[in-house]
Coordinates of C-alpha atoms and ligand atoms in Angstrom, one line a residue:
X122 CA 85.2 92.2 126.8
X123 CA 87.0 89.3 125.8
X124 CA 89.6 90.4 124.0
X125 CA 92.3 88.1 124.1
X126 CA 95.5 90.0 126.2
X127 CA 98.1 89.3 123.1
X128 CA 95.4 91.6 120.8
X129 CA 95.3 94.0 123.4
X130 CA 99.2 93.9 122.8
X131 CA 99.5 93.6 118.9
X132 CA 97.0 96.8 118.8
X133 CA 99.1 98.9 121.2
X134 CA 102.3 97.9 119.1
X135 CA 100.6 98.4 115.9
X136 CA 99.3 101.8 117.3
X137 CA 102.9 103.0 118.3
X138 CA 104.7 101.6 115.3
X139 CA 102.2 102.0 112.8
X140 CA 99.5 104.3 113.6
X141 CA 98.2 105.8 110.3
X142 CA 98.4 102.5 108.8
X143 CA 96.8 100.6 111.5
X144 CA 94.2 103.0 111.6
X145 CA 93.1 103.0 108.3
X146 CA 93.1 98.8 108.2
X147 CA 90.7 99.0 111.2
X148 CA 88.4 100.8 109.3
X149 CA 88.8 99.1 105.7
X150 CA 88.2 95.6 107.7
X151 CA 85.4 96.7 110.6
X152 CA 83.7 99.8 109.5
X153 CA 83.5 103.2 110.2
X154 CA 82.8 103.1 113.9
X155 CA 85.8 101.1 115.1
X156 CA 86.0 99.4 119.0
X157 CA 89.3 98.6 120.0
X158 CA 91.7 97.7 123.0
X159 CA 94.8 98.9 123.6
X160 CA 97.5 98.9 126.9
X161 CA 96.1 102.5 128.5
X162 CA 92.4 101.4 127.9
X163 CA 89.3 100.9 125.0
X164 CA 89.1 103.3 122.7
X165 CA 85.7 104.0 119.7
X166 CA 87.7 105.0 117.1
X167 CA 84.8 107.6 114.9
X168 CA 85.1 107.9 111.1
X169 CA 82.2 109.0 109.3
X170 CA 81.4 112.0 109.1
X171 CA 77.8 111.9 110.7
X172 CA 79.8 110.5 114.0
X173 CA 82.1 113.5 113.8
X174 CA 79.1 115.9 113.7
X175 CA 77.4 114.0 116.0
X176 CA 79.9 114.4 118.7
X177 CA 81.5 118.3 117.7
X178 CA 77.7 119.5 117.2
X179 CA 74.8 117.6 117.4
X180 CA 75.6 116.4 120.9
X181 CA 78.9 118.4 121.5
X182 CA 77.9 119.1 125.5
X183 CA 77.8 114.9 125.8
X184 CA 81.8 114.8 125.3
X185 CA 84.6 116.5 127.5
X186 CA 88.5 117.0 126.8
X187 CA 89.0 114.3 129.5
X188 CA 91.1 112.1 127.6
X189 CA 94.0 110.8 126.3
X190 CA 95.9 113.7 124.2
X191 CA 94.5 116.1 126.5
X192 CA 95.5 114.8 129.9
X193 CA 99.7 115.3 128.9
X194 CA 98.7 119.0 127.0
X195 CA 96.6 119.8 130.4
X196 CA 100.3 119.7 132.7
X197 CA 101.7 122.5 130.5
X198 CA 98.4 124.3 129.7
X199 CA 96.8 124.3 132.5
X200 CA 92.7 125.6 132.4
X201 CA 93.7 127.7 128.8
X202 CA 90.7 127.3 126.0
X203 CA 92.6 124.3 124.4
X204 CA 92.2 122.1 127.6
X205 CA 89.4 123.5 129.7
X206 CA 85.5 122.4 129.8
X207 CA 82.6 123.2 130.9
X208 CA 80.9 126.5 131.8
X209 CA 84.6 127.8 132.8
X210 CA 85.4 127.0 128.7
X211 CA 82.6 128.4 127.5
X212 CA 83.2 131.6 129.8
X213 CA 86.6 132.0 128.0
X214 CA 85.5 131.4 124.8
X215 CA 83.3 134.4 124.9
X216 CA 86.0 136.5 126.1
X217 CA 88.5 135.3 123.4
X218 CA 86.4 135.2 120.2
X219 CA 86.2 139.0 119.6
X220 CA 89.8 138.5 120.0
X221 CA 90.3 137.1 116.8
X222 CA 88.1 139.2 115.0
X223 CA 89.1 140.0 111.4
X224 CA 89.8 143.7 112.6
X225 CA 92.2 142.5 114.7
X226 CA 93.7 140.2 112.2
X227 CA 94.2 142.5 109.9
X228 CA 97.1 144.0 112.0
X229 CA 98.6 140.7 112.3
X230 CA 99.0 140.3 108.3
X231 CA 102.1 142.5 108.0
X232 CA 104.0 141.3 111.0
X233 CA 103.2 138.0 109.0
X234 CA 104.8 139.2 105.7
X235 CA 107.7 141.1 107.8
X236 CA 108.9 138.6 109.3
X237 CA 108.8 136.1 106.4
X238 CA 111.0 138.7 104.5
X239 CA 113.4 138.7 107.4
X240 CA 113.9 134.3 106.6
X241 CA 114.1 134.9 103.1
X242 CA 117.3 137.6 103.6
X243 CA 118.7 134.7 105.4
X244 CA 118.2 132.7 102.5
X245 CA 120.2 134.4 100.2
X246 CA 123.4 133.4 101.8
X247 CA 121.6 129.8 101.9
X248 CA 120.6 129.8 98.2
X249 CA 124.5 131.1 97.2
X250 CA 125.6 127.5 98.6
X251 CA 123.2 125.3 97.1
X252 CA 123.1 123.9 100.3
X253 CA 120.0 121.6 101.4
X254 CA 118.0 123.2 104.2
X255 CA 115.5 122.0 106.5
X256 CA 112.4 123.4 105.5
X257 CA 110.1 121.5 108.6
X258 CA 113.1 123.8 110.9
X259 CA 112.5 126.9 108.6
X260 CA 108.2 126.7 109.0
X261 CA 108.6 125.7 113.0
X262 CA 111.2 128.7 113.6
X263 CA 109.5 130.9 111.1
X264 CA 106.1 130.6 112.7
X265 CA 107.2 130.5 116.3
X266 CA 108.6 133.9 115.2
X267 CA 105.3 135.3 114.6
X268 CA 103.8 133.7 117.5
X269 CA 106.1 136.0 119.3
X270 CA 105.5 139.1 117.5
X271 CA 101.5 138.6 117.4
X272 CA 101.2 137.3 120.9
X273 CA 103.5 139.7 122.6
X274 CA 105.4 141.9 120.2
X275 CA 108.4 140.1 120.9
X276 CA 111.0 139.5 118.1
X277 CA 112.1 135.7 119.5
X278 CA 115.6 136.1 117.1
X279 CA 116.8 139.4 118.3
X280 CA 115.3 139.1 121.7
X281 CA 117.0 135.9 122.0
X282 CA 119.4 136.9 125.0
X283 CA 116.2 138.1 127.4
X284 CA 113.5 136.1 126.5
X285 CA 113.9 134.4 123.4
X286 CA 116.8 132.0 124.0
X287 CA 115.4 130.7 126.4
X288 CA 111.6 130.6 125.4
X289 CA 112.4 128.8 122.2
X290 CA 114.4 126.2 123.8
X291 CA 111.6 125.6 126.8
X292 CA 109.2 125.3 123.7
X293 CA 111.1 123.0 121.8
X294 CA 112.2 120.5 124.8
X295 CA 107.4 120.7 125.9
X296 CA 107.1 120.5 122.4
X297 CA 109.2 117.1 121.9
X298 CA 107.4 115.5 125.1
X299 CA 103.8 116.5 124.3
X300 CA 105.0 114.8 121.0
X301 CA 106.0 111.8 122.4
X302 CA 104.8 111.5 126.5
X303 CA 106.5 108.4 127.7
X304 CA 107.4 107.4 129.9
X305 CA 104.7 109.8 132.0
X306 CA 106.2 113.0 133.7
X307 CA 105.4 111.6 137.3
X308 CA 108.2 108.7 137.0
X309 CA 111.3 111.0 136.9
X310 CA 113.8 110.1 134.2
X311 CA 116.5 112.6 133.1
X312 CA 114.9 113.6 130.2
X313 CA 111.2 114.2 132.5
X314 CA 113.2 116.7 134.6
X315 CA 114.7 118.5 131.5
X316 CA 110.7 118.5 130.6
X317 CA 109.6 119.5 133.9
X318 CA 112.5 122.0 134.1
X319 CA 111.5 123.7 131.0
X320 CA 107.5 123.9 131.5
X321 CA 108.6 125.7 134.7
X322 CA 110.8 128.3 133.0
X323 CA 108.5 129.0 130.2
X324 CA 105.7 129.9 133.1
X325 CA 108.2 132.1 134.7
X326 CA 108.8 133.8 131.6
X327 CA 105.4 134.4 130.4
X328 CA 104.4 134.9 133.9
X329 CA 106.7 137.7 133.7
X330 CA 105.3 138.9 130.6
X331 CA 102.1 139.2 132.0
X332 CA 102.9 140.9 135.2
X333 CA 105.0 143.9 133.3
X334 CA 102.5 144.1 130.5
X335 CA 99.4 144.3 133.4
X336 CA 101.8 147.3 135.1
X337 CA 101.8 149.1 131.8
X338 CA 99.1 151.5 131.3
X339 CA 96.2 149.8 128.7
X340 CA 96.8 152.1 126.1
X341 CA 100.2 152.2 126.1
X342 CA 100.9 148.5 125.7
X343 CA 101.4 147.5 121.6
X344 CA 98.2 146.2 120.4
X345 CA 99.3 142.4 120.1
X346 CA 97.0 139.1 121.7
X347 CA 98.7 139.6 125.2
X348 CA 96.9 143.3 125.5
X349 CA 93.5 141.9 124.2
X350 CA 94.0 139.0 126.7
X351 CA 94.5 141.6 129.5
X352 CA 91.4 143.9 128.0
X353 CA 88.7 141.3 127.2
X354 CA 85.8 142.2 129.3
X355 CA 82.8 139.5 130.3
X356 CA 79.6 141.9 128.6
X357 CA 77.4 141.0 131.4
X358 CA 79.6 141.3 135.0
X359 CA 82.7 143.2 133.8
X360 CA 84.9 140.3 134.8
X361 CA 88.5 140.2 133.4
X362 CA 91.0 137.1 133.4
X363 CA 93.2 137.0 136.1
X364 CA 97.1 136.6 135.4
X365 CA 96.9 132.9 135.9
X366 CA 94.4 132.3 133.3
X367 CA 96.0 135.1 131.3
X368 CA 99.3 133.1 131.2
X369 CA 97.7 129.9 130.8
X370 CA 95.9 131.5 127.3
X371 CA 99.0 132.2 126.5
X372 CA 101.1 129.5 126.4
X373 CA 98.0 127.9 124.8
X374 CA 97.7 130.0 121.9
X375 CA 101.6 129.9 121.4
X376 CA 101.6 125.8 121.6
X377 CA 98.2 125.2 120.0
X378 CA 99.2 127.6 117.1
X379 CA 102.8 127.3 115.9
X380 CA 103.3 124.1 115.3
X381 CA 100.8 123.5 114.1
X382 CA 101.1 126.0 111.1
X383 CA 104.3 125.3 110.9
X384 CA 103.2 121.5 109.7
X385 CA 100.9 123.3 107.3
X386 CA 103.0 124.8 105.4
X387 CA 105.4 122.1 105.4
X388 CA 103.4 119.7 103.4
X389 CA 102.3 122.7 101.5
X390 CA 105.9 123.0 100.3
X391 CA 106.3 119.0 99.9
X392 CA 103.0 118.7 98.2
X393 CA 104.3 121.8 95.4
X394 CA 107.5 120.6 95.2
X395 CA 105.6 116.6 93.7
X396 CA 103.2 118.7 91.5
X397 CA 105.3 121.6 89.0
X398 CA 101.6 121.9 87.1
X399 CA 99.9 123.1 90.7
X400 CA 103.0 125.1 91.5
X401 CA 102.6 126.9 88.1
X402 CA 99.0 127.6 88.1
X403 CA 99.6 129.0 91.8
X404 CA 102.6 131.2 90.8
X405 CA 100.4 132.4 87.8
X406 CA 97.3 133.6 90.0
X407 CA 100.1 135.3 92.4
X408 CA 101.8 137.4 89.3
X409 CA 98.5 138.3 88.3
X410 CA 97.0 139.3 91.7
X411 CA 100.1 141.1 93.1
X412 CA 102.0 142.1 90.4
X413 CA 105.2 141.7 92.0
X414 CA 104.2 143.2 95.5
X415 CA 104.2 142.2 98.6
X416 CA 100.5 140.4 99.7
X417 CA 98.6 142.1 102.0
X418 CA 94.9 140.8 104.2
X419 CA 93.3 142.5 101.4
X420 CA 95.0 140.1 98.2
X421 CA 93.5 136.9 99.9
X422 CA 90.5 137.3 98.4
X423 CA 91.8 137.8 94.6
X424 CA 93.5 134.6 95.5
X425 CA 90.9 131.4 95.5
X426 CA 93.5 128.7 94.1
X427 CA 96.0 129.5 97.0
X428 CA 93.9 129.0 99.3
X429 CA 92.6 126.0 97.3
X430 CA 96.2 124.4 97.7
X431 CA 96.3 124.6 101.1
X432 CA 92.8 123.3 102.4
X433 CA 93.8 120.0 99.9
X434 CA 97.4 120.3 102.0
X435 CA 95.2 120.3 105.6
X436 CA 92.9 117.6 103.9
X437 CA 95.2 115.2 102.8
X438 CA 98.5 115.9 106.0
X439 CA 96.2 117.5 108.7
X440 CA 98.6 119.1 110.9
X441 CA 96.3 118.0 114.1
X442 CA 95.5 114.6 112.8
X443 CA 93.3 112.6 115.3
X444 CA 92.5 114.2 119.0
X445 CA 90.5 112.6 121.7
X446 CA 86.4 113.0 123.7
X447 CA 85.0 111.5 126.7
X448 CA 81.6 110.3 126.8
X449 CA 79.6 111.9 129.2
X450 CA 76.4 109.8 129.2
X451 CA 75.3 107.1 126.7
X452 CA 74.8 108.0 123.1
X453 CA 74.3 106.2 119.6
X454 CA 77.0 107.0 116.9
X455 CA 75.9 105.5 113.5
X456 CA 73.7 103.1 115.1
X457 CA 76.2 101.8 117.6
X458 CA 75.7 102.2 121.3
X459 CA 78.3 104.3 122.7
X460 CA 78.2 103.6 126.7
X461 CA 79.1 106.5 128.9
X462 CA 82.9 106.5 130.1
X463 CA 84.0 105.3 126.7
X464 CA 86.7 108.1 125.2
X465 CA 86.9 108.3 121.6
X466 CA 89.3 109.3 118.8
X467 CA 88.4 111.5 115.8
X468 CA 91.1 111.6 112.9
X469 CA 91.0 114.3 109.9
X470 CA 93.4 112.0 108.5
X471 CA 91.0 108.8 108.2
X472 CA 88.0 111.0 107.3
X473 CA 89.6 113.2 104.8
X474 CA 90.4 110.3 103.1
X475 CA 87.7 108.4 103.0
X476 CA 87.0 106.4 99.5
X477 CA 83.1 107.2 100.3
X478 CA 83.3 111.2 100.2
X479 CA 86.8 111.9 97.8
X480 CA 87.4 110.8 94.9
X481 CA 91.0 109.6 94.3
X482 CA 91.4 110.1 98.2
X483 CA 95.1 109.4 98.2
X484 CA 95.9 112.1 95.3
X485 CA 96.9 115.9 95.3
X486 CA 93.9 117.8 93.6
X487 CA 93.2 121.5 94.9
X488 CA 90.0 121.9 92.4
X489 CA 87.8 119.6 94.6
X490 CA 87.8 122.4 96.6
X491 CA 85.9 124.4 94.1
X492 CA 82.7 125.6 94.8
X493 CA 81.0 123.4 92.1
X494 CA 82.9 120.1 93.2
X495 CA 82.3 120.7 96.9
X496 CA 78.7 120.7 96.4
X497 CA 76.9 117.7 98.3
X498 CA 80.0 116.5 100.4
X499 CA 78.9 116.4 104.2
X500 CA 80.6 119.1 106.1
X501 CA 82.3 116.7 108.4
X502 CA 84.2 115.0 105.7
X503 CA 86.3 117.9 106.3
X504 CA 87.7 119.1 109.7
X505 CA 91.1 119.8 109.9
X506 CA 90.1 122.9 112.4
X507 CA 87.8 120.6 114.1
X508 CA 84.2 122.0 114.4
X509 CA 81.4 123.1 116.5
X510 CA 81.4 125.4 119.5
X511 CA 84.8 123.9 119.9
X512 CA 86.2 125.0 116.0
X513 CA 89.6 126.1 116.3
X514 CA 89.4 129.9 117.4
X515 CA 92.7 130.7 115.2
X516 CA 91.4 128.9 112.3
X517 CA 91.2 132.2 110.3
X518 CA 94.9 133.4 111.9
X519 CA 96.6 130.2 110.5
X520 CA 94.6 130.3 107.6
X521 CA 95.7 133.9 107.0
X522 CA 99.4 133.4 107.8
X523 CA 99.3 130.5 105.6
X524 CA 98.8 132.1 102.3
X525 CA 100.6 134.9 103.1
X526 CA 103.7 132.9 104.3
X527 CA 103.2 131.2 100.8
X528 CA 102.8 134.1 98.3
X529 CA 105.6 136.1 99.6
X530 CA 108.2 133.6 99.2
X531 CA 106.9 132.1 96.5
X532 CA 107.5 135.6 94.9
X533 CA 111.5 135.0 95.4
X534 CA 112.1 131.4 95.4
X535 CA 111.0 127.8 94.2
X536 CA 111.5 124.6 96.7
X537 CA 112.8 121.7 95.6
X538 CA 113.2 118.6 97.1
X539 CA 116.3 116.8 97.4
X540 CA 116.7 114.1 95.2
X541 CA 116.4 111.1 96.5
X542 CA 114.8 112.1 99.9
X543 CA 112.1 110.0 101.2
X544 CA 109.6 112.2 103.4
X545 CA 107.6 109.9 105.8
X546 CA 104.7 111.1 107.9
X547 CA 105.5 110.9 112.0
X548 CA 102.1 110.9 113.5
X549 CA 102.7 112.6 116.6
X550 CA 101.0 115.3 118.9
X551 CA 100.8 117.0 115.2
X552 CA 101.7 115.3 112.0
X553 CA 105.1 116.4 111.1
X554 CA 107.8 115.1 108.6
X555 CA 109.8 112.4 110.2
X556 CA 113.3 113.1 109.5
X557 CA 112.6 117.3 108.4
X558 CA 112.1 118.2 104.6
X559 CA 115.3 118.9 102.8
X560 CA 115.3 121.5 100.4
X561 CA 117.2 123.2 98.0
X562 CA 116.2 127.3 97.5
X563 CA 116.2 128.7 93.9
X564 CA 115.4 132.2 93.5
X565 CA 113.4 133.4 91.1
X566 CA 114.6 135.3 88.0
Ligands
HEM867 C1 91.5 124.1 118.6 C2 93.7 122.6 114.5 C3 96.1 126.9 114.3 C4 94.5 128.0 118.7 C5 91.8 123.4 117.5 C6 91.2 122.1 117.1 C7 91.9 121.7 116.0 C8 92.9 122.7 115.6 C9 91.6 120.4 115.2 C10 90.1 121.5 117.8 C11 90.5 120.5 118.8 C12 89.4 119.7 119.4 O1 88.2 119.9 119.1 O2 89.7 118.9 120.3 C13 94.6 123.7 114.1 C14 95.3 123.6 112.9 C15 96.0 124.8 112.8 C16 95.6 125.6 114.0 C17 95.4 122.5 111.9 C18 97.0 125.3 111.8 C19 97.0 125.0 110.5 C20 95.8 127.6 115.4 C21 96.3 128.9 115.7 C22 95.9 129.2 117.0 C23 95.1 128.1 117.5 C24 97.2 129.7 114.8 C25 96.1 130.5 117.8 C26 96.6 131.6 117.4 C27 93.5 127.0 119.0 C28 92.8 127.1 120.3 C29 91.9 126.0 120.2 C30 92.1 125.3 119.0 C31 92.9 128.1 121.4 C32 90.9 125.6 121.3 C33 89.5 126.2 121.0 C34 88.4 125.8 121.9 O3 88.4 124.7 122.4 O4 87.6 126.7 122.2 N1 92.8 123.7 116.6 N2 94.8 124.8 114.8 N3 95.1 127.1 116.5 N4 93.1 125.9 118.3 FE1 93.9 125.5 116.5

């Protein structure tokens, strides 16, 4: 109360102009629980990491989805595990975890690798130019691609007359509004139709999907995350999803997980391409390991600095940087009264680089993820998957896909980054390059 109305201003248009910045004043000037006012309301804005675990774990049933982010991802994804709550979540959650089972994984990994050979035969005509590509474009349409073949063995580039064409486009136009939701979809300006326009076609087409897959016989259907879906039983009554929530689960898993890991490996690339001595000692431990052949589930655990280089990627550019809770009932955060009502914001971004808990927190170092350097941090410093009953259920997928994407075409080429390019962070639904990452390919000897 009391905050003077041209704050309440200068916060919102610090917020939209400035975010990452802004955020990270707050904190240096008030502390690690932050209260602030902005246009759509008051937001606690949680950085230590005993808040965080307070709120994913501790007292996880206290705080709901009911916020912010999560209204605008709730019109495309409907009651899917990303946006639901309550006993319905928890419901689906039990259904979906065996889904992503390491057995199953395991037959993701080479449509992973496949179809990361396919981009890199389409770089060879690239490379021969010297041309500068767009290696944000090449991640997103890369690991769209393998959403389609994993979710439901579709191959989204040749496809791209029946469904894909049209799927990827629908994606991209949701994908740029969930990135950027104003003005809201209920006040209908061209660009909110297009939006509305393409969240309809995308449920018609996985809609669709569903319907022909269900009229297949179970066996027959190819053993991809639509089939599960359609075969996850509930242990105690039986109980299957029904199409609607089938679709839903869908679309989430497509949304919540491309982009997403996309972004990933983007700063991945960015991050090697400012550090030749990481890129070295990575391409060494890949020559050893693999000898030249392709990676397969099984190399990922003869590789511990790969996957070193990507956890400090996720720490320092988390791909989901900040996402919202709603207080249920009253709680204490750090010693602050939290009154129920209030929704807060969690950012990996603030946390993971918090002076307290890293060392150097601004700098590129993949050792501190070693096991004797990562003794004594508190677990929360770290959550770029989030945590608790809620931890992202494809952590392990996008985690997997990650190194793999990395070690095959780090096998063929080296990225580097056009001189002179400035990459700036846009901190959006996910946290993306602004203006792409161009790169020029050079293949390996
Ligand atoms: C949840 C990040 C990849 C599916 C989450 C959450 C985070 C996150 C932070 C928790 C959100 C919250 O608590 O509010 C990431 C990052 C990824 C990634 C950084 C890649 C680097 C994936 C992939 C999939 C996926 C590949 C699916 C194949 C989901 C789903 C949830 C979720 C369904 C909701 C889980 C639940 O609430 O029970 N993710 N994710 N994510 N993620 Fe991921």
């Amino acid at each position: 109360p009391g905050t003077p109305l041209s704050s309440v201003f200068r916060n919102t248009n610090a917020m939209q102009h400035h975010t990452l910045e802004f955020l990270q004043a707050l904190i240096r000037q008030y502390g690690d629980i932050v209260r602030i006012r902005f246009l759509p309301g008051t937001f606690y804005l949680i950085n230590h990491p005993d808040g965080v675990k307070r709120i994913l774990q501790e007292n996880n049933r206290n705080y709901n989805k009911d916020a912010v982010d999560y209204r605008v991802l709730k019109e495309f994804l409907g009651r899917g595990l990303l946006t639901d709550d309550g006993p319905s979540w928890l419901e689906q959650r039990r259904l979906m975890q065996p889904i992503f089972h390491r057995q199953h994984l395991a037959t993701f990994g080479k449509l992973m690798t496949e179809a990361t050979l396919a981009m890199l035969q389409r770089w060879q005509d690239l490379a021969g130019q010297q041309q500068p590509v767009d290696i944000a474009a090449e991640m997103m349409r890369l690991t769209l691609r393998i959403a389609g073949k994993t979710l439901f063995s579709a191959d989204l580039d040749v496809d791209a007359r029946t469904i894909g064409q049209s799927f990827t486009k629908a994606n991209q136009v949701i994908t740029d509004y969930a990135n950027a939701p104003f003005p809201p979809l209920f006040i209908p300006t061209p660009r909110n139709r297009r939006v509305l326009a393409a969240g309809t076609e995308l449920v018609e087409v996985v809609t669709r999907l569903v319907k022909q897959r269900r009229q297949q016989s179970e066996e027959a259907g190819p053993p991809d995350l639509l089939s599960l879906l359609l075969q996850a039983r509930n242990e105690e009554t039986g109980a299957a999803m029904d199409d609607e929530l089938v679709r839903d689960n869908v679309m989430t898993l497509l949304i919540a997980g491309h982009e997403t890991t996309a972004n990933a490996l983007s700063w991945t690339w960015y991050l090697l391409s400012q550090h030749p001595d990481a890129e070295q000692r990575l391409c060494e431990e890949l020559d050893t390991a693999l000898n030249g052949r392709v990676p397969s589930i099984e190399d990922l655990a003869n590789l511990p600095y790969t996957r070193m280089v990507i956890e400090e990627a996720l720490r320092l550019y988390p791909p989901a940087w900040a996402f919202s809770r709603h207080a249920l009932e009253d709680d204490e955060l750090c010693g602050y009264h939290i009154p129920a009502g209030s929704d807060l914001f969690l950012s990996p971004y603030t946390t993971q680089r918090h002076p307290d808990f890293w060392e150097r927190p601004d700098e590129f170092d993949p050792l501190r993820f070693s096991p004797e350097r990562s003794a004594g941090r508190p677990h929360y410093a770290y959550f770029p998957f989030g945590g608790g009953p809620r931890l992202c259920i494809g952590r392990d997928f996008a985690l997997m896909e990650s190194r793999l994407v990395l070690a095959t075409v780090l096998q063929q080429y080296r990225l580097r980054l056009v001189p002179g390019a400035h990459i700036e962070m846009a901190p959006l639904l996910t946290l993306r390059p602004r203006d792409g990452l161009p790169m020029t390919l050079h293949p390996v000897a």
